[in-house]
Short mmCIF file of C-alpha atoms in Angstrom, two decimals:
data_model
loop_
_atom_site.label_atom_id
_atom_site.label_comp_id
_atom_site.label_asym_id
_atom_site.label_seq_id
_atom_site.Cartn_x
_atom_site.Cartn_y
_atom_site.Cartn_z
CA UNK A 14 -10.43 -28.28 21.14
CA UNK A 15 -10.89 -28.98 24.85
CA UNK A 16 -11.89 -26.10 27.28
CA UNK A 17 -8.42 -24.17 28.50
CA UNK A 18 -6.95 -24.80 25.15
CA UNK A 19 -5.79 -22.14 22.73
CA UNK A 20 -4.77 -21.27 19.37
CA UNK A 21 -3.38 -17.56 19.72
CA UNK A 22 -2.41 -15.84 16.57
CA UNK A 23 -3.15 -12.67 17.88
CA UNK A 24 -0.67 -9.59 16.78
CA UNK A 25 0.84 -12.12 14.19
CA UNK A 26 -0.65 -10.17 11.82
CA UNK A 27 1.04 -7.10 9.88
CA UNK A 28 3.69 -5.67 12.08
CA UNK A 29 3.71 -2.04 13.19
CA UNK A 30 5.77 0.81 12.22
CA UNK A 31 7.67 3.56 13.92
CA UNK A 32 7.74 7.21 12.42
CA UNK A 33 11.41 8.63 12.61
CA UNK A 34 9.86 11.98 12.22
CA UNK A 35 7.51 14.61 13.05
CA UNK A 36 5.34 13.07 10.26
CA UNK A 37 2.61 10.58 10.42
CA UNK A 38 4.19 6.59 8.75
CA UNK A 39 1.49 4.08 6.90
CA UNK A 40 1.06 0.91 8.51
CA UNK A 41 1.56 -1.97 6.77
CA UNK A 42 -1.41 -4.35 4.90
CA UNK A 43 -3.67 -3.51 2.49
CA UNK A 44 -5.75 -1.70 5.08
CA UNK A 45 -2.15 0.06 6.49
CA UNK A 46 -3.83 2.88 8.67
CA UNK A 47 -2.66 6.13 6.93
CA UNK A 48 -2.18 10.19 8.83
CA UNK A 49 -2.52 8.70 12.33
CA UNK A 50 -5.57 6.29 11.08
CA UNK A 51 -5.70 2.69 12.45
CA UNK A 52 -5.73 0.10 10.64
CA UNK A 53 -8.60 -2.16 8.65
CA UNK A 54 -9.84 -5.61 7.92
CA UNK A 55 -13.00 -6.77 8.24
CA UNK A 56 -14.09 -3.38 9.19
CA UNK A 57 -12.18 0.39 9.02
CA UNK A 58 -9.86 1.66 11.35
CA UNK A 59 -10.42 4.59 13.60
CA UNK A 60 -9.17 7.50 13.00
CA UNK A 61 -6.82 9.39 15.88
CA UNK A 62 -5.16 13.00 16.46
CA UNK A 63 -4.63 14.89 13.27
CA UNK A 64 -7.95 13.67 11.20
CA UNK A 65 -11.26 14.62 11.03
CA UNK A 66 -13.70 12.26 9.37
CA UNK A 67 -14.69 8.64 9.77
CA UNK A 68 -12.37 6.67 7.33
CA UNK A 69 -11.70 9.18 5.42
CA UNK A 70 -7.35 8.22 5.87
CA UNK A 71 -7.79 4.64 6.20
CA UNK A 72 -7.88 1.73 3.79
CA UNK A 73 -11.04 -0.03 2.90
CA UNK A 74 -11.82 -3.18 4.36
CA UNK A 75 -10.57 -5.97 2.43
CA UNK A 76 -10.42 -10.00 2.57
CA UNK A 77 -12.77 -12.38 1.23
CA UNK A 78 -15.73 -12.41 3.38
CA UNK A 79 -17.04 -15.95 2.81
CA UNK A 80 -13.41 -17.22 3.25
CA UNK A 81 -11.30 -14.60 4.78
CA UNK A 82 -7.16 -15.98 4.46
CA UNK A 83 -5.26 -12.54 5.38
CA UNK A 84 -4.00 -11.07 8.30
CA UNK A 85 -5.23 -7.69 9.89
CA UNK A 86 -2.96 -4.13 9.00
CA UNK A 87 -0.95 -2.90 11.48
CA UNK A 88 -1.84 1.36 12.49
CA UNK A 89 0.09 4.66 11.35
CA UNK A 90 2.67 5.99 13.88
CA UNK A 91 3.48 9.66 14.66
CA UNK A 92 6.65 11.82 15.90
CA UNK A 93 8.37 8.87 17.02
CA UNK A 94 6.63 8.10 20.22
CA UNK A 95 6.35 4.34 19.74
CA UNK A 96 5.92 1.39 17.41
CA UNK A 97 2.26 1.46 16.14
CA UNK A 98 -0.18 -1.98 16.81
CA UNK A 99 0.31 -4.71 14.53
CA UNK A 100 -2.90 -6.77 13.26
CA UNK A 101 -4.44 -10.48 14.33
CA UNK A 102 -3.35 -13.24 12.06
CA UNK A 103 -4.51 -16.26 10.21
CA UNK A 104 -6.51 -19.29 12.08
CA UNK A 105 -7.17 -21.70 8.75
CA UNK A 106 -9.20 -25.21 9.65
CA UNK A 107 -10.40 -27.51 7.29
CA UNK A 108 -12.12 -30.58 8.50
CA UNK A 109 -14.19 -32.74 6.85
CA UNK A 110 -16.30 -33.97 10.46
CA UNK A 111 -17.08 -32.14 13.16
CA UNK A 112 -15.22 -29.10 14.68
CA UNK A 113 -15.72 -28.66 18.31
CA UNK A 114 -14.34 -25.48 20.30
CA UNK A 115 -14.96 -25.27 24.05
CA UNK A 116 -11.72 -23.47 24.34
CA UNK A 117 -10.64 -20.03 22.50
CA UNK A 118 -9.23 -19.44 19.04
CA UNK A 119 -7.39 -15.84 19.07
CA UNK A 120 -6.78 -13.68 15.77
CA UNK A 121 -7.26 -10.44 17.95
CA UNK A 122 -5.06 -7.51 17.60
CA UNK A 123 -3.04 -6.28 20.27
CA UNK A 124 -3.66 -3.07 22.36
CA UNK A 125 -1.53 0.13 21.78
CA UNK A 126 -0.20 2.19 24.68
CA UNK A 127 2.42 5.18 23.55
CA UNK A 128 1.23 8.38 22.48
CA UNK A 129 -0.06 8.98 18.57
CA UNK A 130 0.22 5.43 17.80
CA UNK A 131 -2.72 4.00 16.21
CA UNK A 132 -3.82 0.17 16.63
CA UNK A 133 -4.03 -2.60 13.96
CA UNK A 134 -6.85 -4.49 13.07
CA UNK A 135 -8.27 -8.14 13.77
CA UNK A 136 -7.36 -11.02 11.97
CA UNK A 137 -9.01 -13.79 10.05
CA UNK A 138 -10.72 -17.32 11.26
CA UNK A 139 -11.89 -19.25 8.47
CA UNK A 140 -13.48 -22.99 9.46
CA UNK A 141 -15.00 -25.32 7.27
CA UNK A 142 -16.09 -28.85 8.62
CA UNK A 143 -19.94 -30.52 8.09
CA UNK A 144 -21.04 -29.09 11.73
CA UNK A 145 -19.49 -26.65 14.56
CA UNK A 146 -20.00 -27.82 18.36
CA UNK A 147 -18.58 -26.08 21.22
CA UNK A 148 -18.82 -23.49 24.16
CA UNK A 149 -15.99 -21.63 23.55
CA UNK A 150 -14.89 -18.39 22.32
CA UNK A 151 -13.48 -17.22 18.45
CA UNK A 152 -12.39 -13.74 18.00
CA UNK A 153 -10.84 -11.92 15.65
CA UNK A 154 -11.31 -7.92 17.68
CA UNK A 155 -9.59 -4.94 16.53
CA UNK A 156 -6.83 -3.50 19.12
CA UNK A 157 -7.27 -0.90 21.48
CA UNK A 158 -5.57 2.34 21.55
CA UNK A 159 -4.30 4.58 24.06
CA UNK A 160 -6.61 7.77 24.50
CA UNK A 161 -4.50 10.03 26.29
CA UNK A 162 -4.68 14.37 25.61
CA UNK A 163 -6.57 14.92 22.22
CA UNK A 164 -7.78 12.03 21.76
CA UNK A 165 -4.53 11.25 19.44
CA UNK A 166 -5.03 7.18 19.81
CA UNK A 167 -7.12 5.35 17.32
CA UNK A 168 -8.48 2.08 17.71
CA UNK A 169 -8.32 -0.88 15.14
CA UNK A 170 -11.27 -2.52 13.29
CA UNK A 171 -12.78 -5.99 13.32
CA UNK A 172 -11.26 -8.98 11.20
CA UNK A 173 -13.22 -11.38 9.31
CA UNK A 174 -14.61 -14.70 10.96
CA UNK A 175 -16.14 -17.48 8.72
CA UNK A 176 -17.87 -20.61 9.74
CA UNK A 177 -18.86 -22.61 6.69
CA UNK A 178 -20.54 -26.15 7.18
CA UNK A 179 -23.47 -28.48 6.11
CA UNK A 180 -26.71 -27.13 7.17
CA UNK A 181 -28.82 -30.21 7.26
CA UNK A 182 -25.76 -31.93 9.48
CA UNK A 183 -25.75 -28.82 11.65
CA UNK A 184 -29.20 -29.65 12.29
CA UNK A 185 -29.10 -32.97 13.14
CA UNK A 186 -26.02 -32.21 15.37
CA UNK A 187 -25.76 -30.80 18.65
CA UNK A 188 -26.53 -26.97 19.01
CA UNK A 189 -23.23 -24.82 19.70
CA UNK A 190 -23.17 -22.03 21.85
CA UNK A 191 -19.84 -20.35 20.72
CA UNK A 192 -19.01 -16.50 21.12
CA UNK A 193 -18.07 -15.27 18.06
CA UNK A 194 -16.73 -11.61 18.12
CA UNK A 195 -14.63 -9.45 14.99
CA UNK A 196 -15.33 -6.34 17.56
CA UNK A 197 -13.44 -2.74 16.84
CA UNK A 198 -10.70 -1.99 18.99
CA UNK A 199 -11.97 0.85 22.35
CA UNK A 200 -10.67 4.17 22.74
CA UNK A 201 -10.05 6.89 20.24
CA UNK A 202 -12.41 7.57 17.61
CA UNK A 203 -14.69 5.41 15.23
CA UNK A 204 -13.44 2.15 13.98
CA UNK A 205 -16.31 -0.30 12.53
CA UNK A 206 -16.77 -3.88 12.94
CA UNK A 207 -15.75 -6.77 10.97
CA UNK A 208 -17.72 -9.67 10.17
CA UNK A 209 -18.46 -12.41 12.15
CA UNK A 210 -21.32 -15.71 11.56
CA UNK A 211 -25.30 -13.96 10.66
CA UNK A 212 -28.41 -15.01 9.02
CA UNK A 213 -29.24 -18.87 9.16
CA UNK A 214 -26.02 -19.56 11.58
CA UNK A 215 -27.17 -17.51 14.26
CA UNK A 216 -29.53 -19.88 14.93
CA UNK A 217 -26.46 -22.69 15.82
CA UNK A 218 -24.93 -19.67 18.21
CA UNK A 219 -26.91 -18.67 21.09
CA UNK A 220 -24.17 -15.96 21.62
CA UNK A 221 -22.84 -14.40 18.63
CA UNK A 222 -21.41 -11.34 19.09
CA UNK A 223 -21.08 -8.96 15.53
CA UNK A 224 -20.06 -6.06 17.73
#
């Protein structure tokens, strides 16, 4: 992928909902965000106006960690103010050379802006080649909320990023330098990371980015 290209499956994930009432509506997904709660993937969902703990009314994360193949949950939505954020979606490469990114591959989820409308979560990228090259960026981030009075926006979490390859041809190859981010969504209150490249690939990414 040349530099200035993009794949962008970001918010083509779970779609959002819109409460017809007073009352607080799931989101959709596995990790559906629940009374006002964003929603999860690779990491929880915040948690918005109307709860008081740190997951305690969100999903668990979910996916397939080593080879993550499922789009991020869309947020809860609350007396009607406005659709809630709908999650990243599904980047899927399978190569059997070399995968080279010096441009951007999107599974981010997008930011929320109306009142009591919680965000959805990142997506999934899941590559498998014998070595990863590149200067680019791969993300799979967790939406933003809007904060507004009472803090009543909650941000999404992190998707799920895997990079599998051949570690004696990634040696041999040329070092990457990709950014690799599953970050939580800003704003509102406590949503977690997903998962993103660690251990023995860090040493391919001079600027991998868990958080």
């Amino acid at each position: 992928m040349a530099a200035g290209a993009k794949i962008d499956v970001s918010g083509k994930g779970f779609e959002g909902v819109l409460s017809a009432t007073s009352s607080s509506l799931a989101g959709r997904g596995p990790g559906g965000g629940t009374a006002y709660g964003a929603g999860s993937h690779g990491g929880f969902g915040g948690w918005g106006w109307g709860a008081t703990s740190a997951g305690g009314y969100n999903a668990l994360p979910y996916d397939d960690a080593a080879d993550p193949a499922l789009p991020g949950s869309s947020g809860s939505s609350a007396n009607k103010y406005g659709t809630s954020g709908a999650g990243g979606g599904v980047v899927r490469v399978e190569a059997t050379g070399r995968v080279t990114v010096d441009g951007a591959i999107a599974a981010d989820a997008p930011m929320v802006t109306t009142l009591q409308s919680a965000a959805g979560a990142g997506g999934a990228v899941s590559i498998s080649c014998s070595a990863v090259a590149g200067t680019g960026r791969i993300s799979a981030d967790g939406g933003s909320s809007y904060l507004g009075a009472n803090l009543r926006g909650a941000p999404g979490g992190g998707g799920r990023i895997a990079l599998r390859y051949d570690a004696a041809v990634q040696r041999a190859d040329e070092a990457a330098d990709l950014t690799v981010s599953a970050a939580p969504g800003r704003m509102g209150l406590n949503s977690a990371a997903g998962l993103c490249p660690a251990t023995e690939q860090d040493a391919f990414y001079a600027n991998c980015t868990p958080a």
